[in-house]
Amino acid sequence: MTIAPVACLDQVPALVEPRIRDLLGRLDPRNQRVGAYQLGYCDADGAPTAAGGKGIRPALALLSARAAGHPPERGTAAAAAVELAHNFSLLHDDVMDQDTMRRHRPTAWAVFGTAAAILAGDALMILAHDALAGDSRPGGAQAARRLDADVHRLIAGQAADLEFERRDDVSLDECLAMAADKTAALMSCACTLGALLCGAPAALTQGLSRFGVHLGMSFQLVDDQLGIWGEPGRTGKPVGSDLRARKKSVPIVHALTSGTAAGDALRSLYASTHELQEADLMTASRLLEESGSRDWVQDQADRHLAGALDELAALDLPADVHDDLVGLARLVTGRDH
Amino acid sequence: MTIAPVACLDQVPALVEPRIRDLLGRLDPRNQRVGAYQLGYCDADGAPTAAGGKGIRPALALLSARAAGHPPERGTAAAAAVELAHNFSLLHDDVMDQDTMRRHRPTAWAVFGTAAAILAGDALMILAHDALAGDSRPGGAQAARRLDADVHRLIAGQAADLEFERRDDVSLDECLAMAADKTAALMSCACTLGALLCGAPAALTQGLSRFGVHLGMSFQLVDDQLGIWGEPGRTGKPVGSDLRARKKSVPIVHALTSGTAAGDALRSLYASTHELQEADLMTASRLLEESGSRDWVQDQADRHLAGALDELAALDLPADVHDDLVGLARLVTGRDH
């Protein structure tokens, strides 16, 4: 199969960025600047850059409109809304997690301060509504409700994630539910919102939504692995950052609840009160492999990717749209090479 | 004139609280709990309380529907949306300002942590949208756009307020514009949103909106005075808290830009790098009186109240609605006794 994800990702700077820049222009200068930095449109001094995210979510939203038989332009409002909502959550998550690096740059709060990052996040979330409110098609109200419902799940997932750091009895089911809320909900929203806005039939929007849930789970599981085993060149974050923060991501909770000797050893390490050093991180990483968690998580990520592709195959999509969605799905889950 | 603000405030627990509690029930348990605490529905342990705000904004929103000739019930969605948006902003403002007390209780972040307060704020803002989205009347879309526009102004005002703390060249005009954004915009929204939802004519919604701007400015100027001269029994905050934080509220900027000896002395005190002690706060308070700022601000507050009442008088309102709005306006601006 020929995979050409680049082509549909290229539509994001062409179609979605101008819309988002236009929306950003409605903000006061202070929030505009922090928002533009977060979105990768400028550096800390306001000079133009091209350091933003890959644009996976907006690309999916444009494809969602194409899946409904419309040109990608008809998904622009959905793509802008999803990208703004995603960056709202990144701004606030980085404050809450005290993460100092994202996408190979200092995080917004590290540059502009905590208060500025909180406010800019608030502003981007309202702008996401503005993006949809500016689209007068009948599907607009349904799209707005869907976005809000998924943002509620994103917030609930982040709340659970933070609570897990303070608990030592997190079950694997709880942890998977947290990942579904925190990551898969907005990914599924991206896959559905363009079609909703175009008034697509329920069978299509529901199929795209299920595709997005599988894709989001697979992406999160791969991301959890990257949070433990690198690679920083890909993630822009330090290796072992999740372990250092004693995060309860899926691989870690799988190990802790595995009933293996390696899982018990990891539990002891996590229960210690000292700051985890490089040697501890290497030990933890080894214990995760010994407990079988690394293999299990990769297997689950592959199953979700397969589930996503099955959902796509069951929809009667134009061949080019199908292939672009497959290409993006493989890219997002690190299965593009 | 007989003033009976209590009667229309009593409709808030009867009509608005059940709607907000219903909306809160959609949240995950973690955000639900912080949200209910913030709204004054429960204490830190989740036990029911009645420690919430006075319900000024939701009462204004119910009156806004009555001003349009509808029963107050028709303004319930607007009232819930405004109260939720207001509490979203309080949750985040208290984090940003590091304020530890509000309404005679520890602030939400002081009880539940910064991350929990940020997330609950996010959740309440989305719930404000849900409140309006649940009302299918034709005015709903316009009301949602108005709410978002005023929340943008609120966020811009808070960003300006925080920036002013780091600047020593804030002009009085800038400071008044900040107060208009930070406070008057949402107060004006409360006065307008119920009528918008009921599809009221533009002459009425615009008049109510101007009433709300004057009311919001008068309220903020009175609040600025309370932030300097007390009374803690009324505010639930320590006396002198704005001075201690070297805030650039309107009375302070008026003094700093007054060209008086007292204003210059205040500037020197603010420019010092040491933490301001009780004696400094008393000096600052005295300098504000000597510079004429206390009198000027009270005069401005009175003028805005008069402007608000003039706007009301120009509208052809039912007598009972007019009197309730006057009663609330006097209550909000401390002119009710």
XYZ file of C-alpha atoms in Angstrom:
674
model
C 0.000 0.000 0.000
C 1.258 3.468 -0.828
C 1.006 5.775 2.145
C 1.135 9.506 1.522
C 0.141 11.225 4.763
C 2.155 14.256 3.803
C -0.389 15.360 1.211
C -3.313 15.659 3.620
C -1.134 17.125 6.404
C -0.093 19.824 3.942
C -3.675 21.042 3.810
C -3.462 22.131 7.454
C -1.129 25.103 6.920
C -3.043 26.003 3.777
C -6.600 25.791 5.125
C -6.596 25.697 8.916
C -3.755 27.989 9.980
C -5.227 31.057 8.250
C -8.537 30.407 10.007
C -6.859 30.022 13.395
C -4.710 33.140 12.849
C -7.880 35.022 11.986
C -9.515 33.828 15.227
C -6.381 34.649 17.253
C -6.637 38.187 15.887
C -9.811 38.627 17.941
C -7.873 38.221 21.202
C -6.252 40.983 23.211
C -2.522 41.301 22.413
C -1.386 39.548 25.613
C -3.364 36.350 25.088
C -2.798 36.504 21.349
C 0.949 36.339 21.846
C 0.896 33.381 24.248
C -1.631 31.592 22.042
C 0.479 32.116 18.904
C 3.557 30.825 20.754
C 1.669 27.737 21.940
C 0.417 27.038 18.416
C 3.973 27.299 17.091
C 3.341 30.395 14.994
C 5.989 32.520 16.708
C 8.882 32.325 19.159
C 8.997 33.876 22.634
C 9.812 37.297 21.157
C 6.934 37.142 18.674
C 9.120 36.390 15.619
C 7.445 33.998 13.128
C 8.423 30.316 13.346
C 7.230 26.976 12.041
C 7.634 24.945 15.195
C 4.037 23.853 15.753
C 2.582 20.390 16.153
C 2.229 18.002 13.237
C -1.386 19.031 12.759
C -2.701 15.478 13.082
C -6.023 16.472 14.631
C -6.893 19.243 12.175
C -5.855 16.958 9.293
C -8.251 14.309 10.620
C -11.035 16.915 10.843
C -10.507 17.923 7.205
C -10.561 14.233 6.222
C -13.762 13.855 8.229
C -15.446 16.359 5.890
C -14.016 14.557 2.860
C -15.335 11.260 4.243
C -18.799 12.848 4.073
C -18.252 13.599 0.374
C -17.340 17.259 0.767
C -14.155 19.141 -0.122
C -11.733 19.544 2.791
C -12.550 23.268 3.020
C -15.924 22.290 4.484
C -14.119 20.859 7.526
C -12.030 23.961 8.223
C -14.146 25.216 11.145
C -14.051 21.753 12.733
C -10.288 21.507 12.222
C -9.680 24.927 13.763
C -11.945 24.117 16.726
C -10.208 20.816 17.456
C -6.710 22.282 17.136
C -7.631 25.159 19.467
C -9.214 22.806 22.015
C -6.132 20.571 21.858
C -3.820 23.511 22.518
C -6.058 24.770 25.335
C -5.520 21.418 27.029
C -1.755 21.436 26.388
C -1.396 24.917 27.901
C -3.186 23.864 31.086
C -1.654 20.366 31.261
C 1.870 21.773 31.102
C 1.060 24.094 34.019
C -0.432 21.241 36.045
C 2.364 18.777 35.266
C 5.023 21.514 35.586
C 6.507 20.247 32.311
C 9.125 22.678 31.041
C 9.639 21.332 27.486
C 7.235 20.533 24.648
C 7.980 20.164 20.941
C 11.660 20.953 21.602
C 10.805 24.373 23.060
C 10.164 25.711 26.575
C 6.482 25.337 27.452
C 4.350 28.482 27.428
C 4.176 28.816 31.227
C 7.972 28.452 31.408
C 8.278 31.432 29.034
C 5.351 33.671 29.993
C 4.471 32.523 33.531
C 1.734 30.362 34.991
C -1.004 32.994 35.004
C -0.431 33.919 31.363
C -0.578 30.250 30.323
C -3.802 29.630 32.254
C -5.454 32.690 30.688
C -4.282 31.877 27.170
C -5.644 28.342 27.593
C -8.995 29.791 28.636
C -8.943 32.106 25.637
C -8.151 29.299 23.165
C -11.021 27.194 24.509
C -13.474 30.048 23.920
C -11.943 30.560 20.472
C -12.676 26.899 19.691
C -16.348 27.718 20.241
C -16.002 30.839 18.112
C -14.615 28.669 15.296
C -17.755 26.524 15.236
C -20.116 29.445 15.908
C -18.748 31.077 12.764
C -20.053 28.167 10.669
C -23.780 28.631 10.113
C -24.571 25.169 8.702
C -27.271 23.153 10.439
C -24.684 20.674 11.761
C -23.026 23.453 13.752
C -25.029 23.053 16.952
C -24.512 19.276 17.010
C -20.792 19.750 16.360
C -20.552 22.270 19.205
C -22.262 19.847 21.610
C -19.943 17.033 20.527
C -16.855 19.200 21.055
C -18.022 20.236 24.527
C -18.807 16.639 25.495
C -15.331 15.506 24.457
C -13.640 18.428 26.218
C -15.518 17.419 29.374
C -14.023 13.918 28.964
C -10.566 15.364 28.357
C -10.835 17.367 31.599
C -12.125 14.327 33.500
C -9.231 12.249 32.148
C -6.669 14.820 33.211
C -8.254 14.975 36.686
C -8.032 11.179 36.954
C -4.428 11.180 35.715
C -3.405 13.672 38.395
C -5.278 11.764 41.099
C -3.554 8.522 40.085
C -0.166 10.058 40.936
C -1.260 10.173 44.580
C -2.868 6.689 44.695
C -1.223 3.272 44.872
C -4.313 1.171 44.074
C -5.079 2.226 40.482
C -6.533 -0.664 38.488
C -5.717 -1.321 34.841
C -9.375 -0.725 33.889
C -9.357 2.678 35.601
C -6.138 3.527 33.830
C -7.478 2.558 30.398
C -10.656 4.547 31.072
C -8.484 7.551 31.942
C -6.594 7.206 28.640
C -9.886 6.930 26.745
C -11.076 10.178 28.346
C -7.833 12.106 28.271
C -6.721 11.296 24.736
C -9.112 9.156 22.707
C -12.141 11.433 23.195
C -10.614 14.462 21.451
C -8.986 12.285 18.771
C -12.379 10.738 18.075
C -13.874 14.238 18.028
C -11.337 15.258 15.372
C -12.327 12.260 13.235
C -16.054 13.042 13.533
C -16.483 16.806 13.758
C -15.999 17.640 10.068
C -18.601 15.063 9.034
C -21.039 16.304 11.719
C -20.633 19.846 10.462
C -21.420 18.626 6.933
C -24.601 16.911 8.156
C -23.348 13.385 7.390
C -25.600 10.404 8.194
C -25.287 8.855 11.669
C -23.855 5.569 10.351
C -20.866 7.474 8.964
C -20.288 9.788 11.933
C -20.572 6.874 14.372
C -18.128 4.770 12.364
C -15.652 7.645 12.168
C -16.110 8.204 15.886
C -15.246 4.554 16.674
C -12.256 4.759 14.311
C -11.099 7.800 16.274
C -11.449 6.073 19.648
C -9.266 3.149 18.503
C -6.788 5.567 16.947
C -6.658 7.662 20.114
C -6.066 4.615 22.324
C -3.329 3.317 20.052
C -1.718 6.759 19.967
C -1.838 7.076 23.767
C -0.329 3.636 24.320
C 2.511 4.460 21.927
C 2.923 7.822 23.660
C 3.085 6.081 27.048
C 5.930 3.933 25.728
C 7.734 7.021 24.438
C 7.303 8.614 27.885
C 9.374 5.729 29.284
C 11.761 4.612 26.552
C 12.239 7.805 24.496
C 12.996 8.870 21.858
C 13.501 12.556 22.823
C 14.213 13.436 19.169
C 10.661 12.389 18.445
C 8.892 13.546 21.603
C 10.777 16.705 22.491
C 10.626 15.562 26.128
C 13.356 13.976 28.289
C 13.561 10.145 28.428
C 11.942 8.669 31.504
C 9.913 11.797 32.259
C 6.795 9.778 33.158
C 8.795 7.560 35.520
C 10.493 10.537 37.131
C 7.052 12.066 37.860
C 5.859 8.647 39.139
C 3.063 8.798 36.557
C 0.558 5.937 36.510
C 0.469 5.504 32.756
C -0.866 2.275 31.227
C 2.474 0.390 30.986
C 3.257 1.238 34.596
C -0.151 0.271 35.969
C -0.030 -2.918 33.901
C 3.271 -3.818 35.568
C 2.149 -2.785 39.061
C -0.947 -5.003 38.776
C 0.808 -7.867 36.962
C 1.470 -9.979 40.049
C 5.040 -10.554 38.819
C 8.200 -10.178 40.896
C 9.275 -7.378 38.561
C 5.942 -5.605 39.123
C 6.363 -5.870 42.906
C 9.900 -4.496 42.662
C 8.571 -1.563 40.623
C 5.919 -0.968 43.292
C 8.635 -0.737 45.963
C 10.603 1.698 43.848
C 7.504 3.877 43.296
C 6.660 3.729 47.018
C 10.050 5.160 47.955
C 10.018 8.807 48.945
C 13.332 9.928 47.425
C 13.583 11.649 44.068
C 14.142 9.043 41.363
C 17.658 9.235 39.877
C 18.994 8.057 36.512
C 19.853 4.628 37.959
C 16.310 4.274 39.352
C 14.839 5.164 35.967
C 16.949 2.495 34.264
C 15.891 -0.056 36.882
C 12.221 0.883 36.431
C 12.518 0.622 32.679
C 14.080 -2.865 32.997
C 11.373 -4.004 35.451
C 8.691 -2.885 32.989
C 10.262 -5.076 30.315
C 10.657 -8.059 32.690
C 7.027 -7.837 33.817
C 5.963 -8.176 30.191
C 4.332 -4.732 30.197
C 6.305 -3.333 27.289
C 5.226 -6.195 25.024
C 1.652 -6.135 26.299
C 1.269 -2.415 25.650
C 2.739 -2.716 22.152
C 0.325 -5.572 21.452
C -2.616 -3.495 22.690
C -1.482 -0.537 20.566
C -1.342 -2.823 17.505
C -4.789 -4.236 18.288
C -6.281 -0.761 18.533
C -4.651 0.225 15.250
C -6.114 -2.910 13.652
C -9.488 -2.055 15.188
C -9.263 1.447 13.748
C -8.474 0.089 10.273
C -11.365 -2.402 10.560
C -13.765 0.448 11.318
C -12.523 2.322 8.261
C -12.873 -0.735 6.036
C -16.510 -1.124 7.144
C -17.325 2.416 5.947
C -18.009 3.033 2.285
C -15.353 5.729 1.889
C -13.852 7.160 -1.301
C -10.561 5.315 -1.899
C -8.365 8.417 -1.532
C -10.019 9.403 1.755
C -9.654 5.846 3.064
C -5.976 5.760 2.124
C -5.266 9.157 3.702
C -6.961 8.077 6.947
C -4.936 4.845 6.959
C -1.771 6.831 6.317
C -2.469 9.222 9.182
C -3.395 6.346 11.488
C -0.058 4.646 10.790
C 1.819 7.907 11.253
C 0.122 8.671 14.591
C 0.889 5.210 15.948
C 4.503 5.081 14.797
C 3.722 2.415 12.199
C 4.625 4.521 9.193
C 8.049 3.022 8.573
C -38.886 54.162 47.192
C -39.363 50.709 48.629
C -36.453 48.453 47.823
C -36.943 44.705 48.139
C -33.932 43.027 46.525
C -34.405 39.968 48.688
C -37.479 38.843 46.759
C -35.760 38.543 43.381
C -32.568 37.128 44.942
C -34.723 34.411 46.485
C -35.568 33.155 43.024
C -31.955 32.123 42.464
C -31.941 29.163 44.888
C -35.414 28.205 43.681
C -34.836 28.394 39.922
C -31.128 28.534 39.145
C -29.464 26.297 41.719
C -31.413 23.181 40.658
C -30.398 23.813 37.047
C -26.736 24.252 37.999
C -26.787 21.175 40.233
C -28.264 19.218 37.339
C -25.465 20.444 35.058
C -22.807 19.677 37.712
C -24.159 16.123 37.784
C -22.787 15.651 34.259
C -19.217 16.125 35.477
C -16.871 13.409 36.672
C -16.882 13.136 40.486
C -13.534 14.930 40.924
C -14.494 18.095 39.062
C -18.041 17.914 40.397
C -16.763 18.139 43.943
C -14.473 21.105 43.367
C -17.190 22.837 41.339
C -19.799 22.307 44.065
C -17.364 23.663 46.663
C -16.631 26.731 44.552
C -20.355 27.379 44.050
C -20.909 27.139 47.806
C -23.055 24.011 47.651
C -20.785 21.941 49.900
C -17.798 22.209 52.215
C -14.360 20.691 51.623
C -15.590 17.271 52.758
C -18.619 17.351 50.473
C -21.168 18.101 53.234
C -23.978 20.435 52.085
C -23.620 24.123 52.964
C -25.180 27.439 52.018
C -22.025 29.500 51.750
C -22.270 30.564 48.125
C -22.231 33.997 46.580
C -25.187 36.347 46.809
C -26.376 35.293 43.377
C -26.358 38.841 41.999
C -25.524 37.837 38.440
C -28.074 35.015 38.123
C -30.714 37.275 39.720
C -29.948 39.916 37.075
C -30.283 37.295 34.329
C -33.725 36.250 35.609
C -34.735 39.926 35.734
C -33.445 40.294 32.186
C -36.048 37.743 31.037
C -38.741 39.528 33.059
C -37.702 42.828 31.454
C -38.571 41.201 28.121
C -42.069 40.407 29.429
C -41.437 36.743 30.268
C -41.629 34.896 33.568
C -38.251 34.558 35.349
C -38.149 30.829 34.523
C -37.430 31.781 30.908
C -34.109 33.265 32.029
C -32.949 30.189 33.949
C -30.503 28.951 31.292
C -28.995 32.442 31.025
C -28.713 32.708 34.808
C -27.019 29.317 35.114
C -24.608 30.141 32.269
C -23.584 33.473 33.791
C -23.145 32.041 37.296
C -21.021 29.171 35.940
C -18.881 31.529 33.844
C -18.421 33.804 36.866
C -17.257 30.898 39.025
C -14.967 29.644 36.252
C -13.240 33.029 36.404
C -13.078 33.049 40.219
C -11.481 29.579 40.282
C -8.742 30.650 37.865
C -8.299 34.164 39.288
C -7.704 32.793 42.781
C -4.993 30.482 41.410
C -3.352 33.342 39.505
C -3.565 35.827 42.373
C -2.678 33.131 44.938
C -5.580 34.376 47.064
C -6.256 31.959 49.899
C -9.639 33.262 51.144
C -12.918 34.013 49.370
C -16.386 34.355 50.854
C -15.006 33.601 54.342
C -13.680 30.200 53.218
C -10.371 28.908 51.874
C -10.267 29.238 48.082
C -10.701 26.064 46.030
C -7.014 25.790 45.086
C -6.057 26.179 48.752
C -8.277 23.177 49.568
C -7.932 20.930 46.514
C -4.666 22.085 44.925
C -3.831 24.245 41.933
C -4.350 21.583 39.273
C -7.790 20.628 40.596
C -8.876 24.275 40.640
C -7.664 24.893 37.076
C -9.499 21.796 35.819
C -12.710 22.576 37.686
C -12.616 26.093 36.226
C -12.274 24.624 32.749
C -15.179 22.273 33.453
C -17.466 25.079 34.712
C -16.773 27.161 31.596
C -17.819 24.260 29.344
C -20.874 23.736 31.581
C -21.831 27.385 30.975
C -22.057 26.515 27.285
C -24.022 23.394 28.095
C -26.514 25.540 30.016
C -27.240 27.648 26.931
C -27.038 24.713 24.509
C -29.812 23.051 26.528
C -32.167 25.924 25.638
C -33.466 25.420 22.108
C -35.057 28.850 21.607
C -33.944 30.883 18.577
C -32.147 33.394 20.820
C -29.812 30.643 22.058
C -27.110 31.063 19.424
C -27.004 34.836 19.892
C -26.869 34.410 23.677
C -23.983 31.928 23.347
C -22.036 34.353 21.151
C -22.640 37.179 23.609
C -21.444 35.057 26.539
C -18.282 34.038 24.679
C -17.550 37.633 23.682
C -17.861 38.785 27.286
C -15.739 35.905 28.595
C -13.063 36.933 26.101
C -13.205 40.444 27.604
C -13.053 39.032 31.130
C -9.920 37.052 30.215
C -8.362 40.100 28.531
C -9.125 42.192 31.625
C -7.503 39.669 33.928
C -4.426 39.537 31.670
C -4.184 43.330 31.803
C -4.649 43.349 35.580
C -1.763 40.905 36.044
C 0.464 42.836 33.651
C -0.221 46.077 35.519
C 1.335 44.583 38.663
C 4.673 44.501 36.834
C 4.384 47.959 35.234
C 4.873 51.404 36.783
C 3.419 53.460 33.908
C -0.239 52.368 33.919
C -2.528 55.225 32.887
C -5.944 55.830 34.427
C -7.609 55.203 31.062
C -5.893 51.827 30.739
C -6.952 50.982 34.264
C -10.595 51.907 33.647
C -10.569 49.876 30.403
C -9.219 46.907 32.370
C -12.069 47.221 34.905
C -14.605 47.454 32.080
C -13.249 44.218 30.593
C -12.621 42.310 33.794
C -15.861 43.096 35.618
C -18.365 45.187 33.681
C -18.488 42.895 30.633
C -19.840 39.854 32.524
C -22.155 42.031 34.656
C -23.561 43.529 31.469
C -23.867 40.016 30.044
C -25.934 38.995 33.086
C -28.268 41.949 32.525
C -28.734 41.139 28.840
C -28.561 37.377 28.399
C -32.058 36.502 29.644
C -33.635 39.041 27.291
C -31.505 37.808 24.367
C -32.609 34.245 25.045
C -36.245 35.430 25.001
C -35.723 37.115 21.623
C -36.267 40.648 22.981
C -35.959 43.616 20.586
C -32.536 45.219 20.165
C -33.570 48.502 21.816
C -34.282 46.616 25.035
C -31.220 44.334 25.009
C -28.948 47.271 24.199
C -30.429 49.376 26.985
C -30.065 46.523 29.468
C -26.508 46.010 28.261
C -25.609 49.672 28.908
C -27.299 49.464 32.328
C -25.083 46.464 33.079
C -21.880 48.231 32.022
C -22.595 51.151 34.382
C -23.573 48.735 37.130
C -20.411 46.678 36.623
C -18.181 49.745 36.715
C -19.856 51.061 39.860
C -19.546 47.629 41.473
C -15.844 47.355 40.571
C -15.050 50.817 41.914
C -16.787 49.974 45.198
C -14.952 46.627 45.252
C -11.635 48.419 44.686
C -12.367 50.557 47.731
C -13.195 47.482 49.784
C -9.899 45.910 48.658
C -8.142 48.829 50.364
C -10.330 49.949 53.278
C -12.198 46.729 54.160
C -14.607 45.646 55.513
C -13.520 41.976 55.830
C -16.934 41.103 57.293
C -18.394 42.083 53.961
C -15.668 40.930 51.581
C -14.369 37.807 53.275
C -10.869 38.985 52.365
C -8.191 40.616 54.575
C -8.070 44.447 54.692
C -5.415 45.929 52.455
C -5.039 42.795 50.325
C -4.839 44.804 47.080
C -2.161 47.069 48.544
C -0.170 44.141 49.885
C -0.156 42.594 46.373
C 0.809 46.022 44.925
C -2.302 45.803 42.711
C -2.906 48.642 40.268
C -6.604 49.044 40.943
C -8.423 52.230 39.936
C -7.987 54.157 43.246
C -4.290 53.355 43.275
C -3.659 54.311 39.650
C -5.689 57.472 40.179
C -3.387 58.424 43.060
C -0.190 57.414 41.245
C -1.139 59.603 38.265
C -2.595 62.464 40.346
C 0.536 64.617 40.340
C 0.051 65.213 44.087
C 2.737 64.881 46.753
C 0.721 62.067 48.308
C 0.603 60.263 44.931
C 4.386 60.579 44.563
C 4.896 59.231 48.076
C 2.672 56.269 47.207
C 4.738 55.685 44.071
C 7.924 55.518 46.169
C 6.297 53.045 48.547
C 5.130 50.839 45.640
C 8.585 51.016 44.040
C 10.243 49.621 47.174
C 11.236 45.982 46.954
C 10.467 44.867 50.502
C 7.249 43.097 51.465
C 4.675 45.707 52.565
C 3.963 45.517 56.319
C 0.927 46.665 58.316
C 2.473 50.121 58.852
C 3.108 50.470 55.092
C -0.501 49.523 54.345
C -1.766 52.197 56.749
C 0.531 54.759 55.154
C -0.634 53.788 51.666
C -4.252 54.006 52.730
C -3.654 57.513 54.171
C -1.839 58.655 51.014
C -4.787 57.495 48.904
C -7.104 59.680 50.966
C -4.734 62.660 50.850
C -4.379 62.435 47.078
C -8.144 62.711 46.782
C -8.443 59.277 45.205
C -10.856 57.854 47.748
C -13.331 60.690 47.137
C -12.826 60.624 43.378
C -13.494 56.890 43.166
C -16.618 57.162 45.322
C -17.847 59.982 43.098
C -17.213 57.888 39.975
C -19.016 54.928 41.549
C -21.999 57.184 42.303
C -21.988 58.583 38.769
C -22.007 55.094 37.261
C -24.865 54.082 39.547
C -26.768 57.181 38.432
C -25.962 56.316 34.817
C -27.282 52.796 35.366
C -30.537 54.135 36.836
C -30.900 56.598 33.941
C -30.611 53.735 31.454
C -33.322 51.838 33.319
C -35.600 54.852 33.404
C -35.282 55.218 29.628
C -36.567 51.668 29.096
C -40.291 51.022 29.188
C -40.081 48.326 31.884
C -42.888 46.879 34.025
C -42.804 48.743 37.373
C -41.970 45.659 39.445
C -39.058 44.705 37.156
C -37.763 48.277 37.218
C -37.913 48.384 41.018
C -36.176 45.020 41.396
C -33.365 46.117 39.061
C -32.977 49.363 41.023
C -32.914 47.397 44.270
C -30.225 45.043 42.994
C -28.200 47.938 41.595
C -28.228 49.664 44.997
C -27.313 46.412 46.749
C -24.407 45.692 44.396
C -22.956 49.161 44.835
C -23.343 49.327 48.614
C -26.073 51.953 48.382
C -28.807 49.789 49.901
C -28.736 51.332 53.356
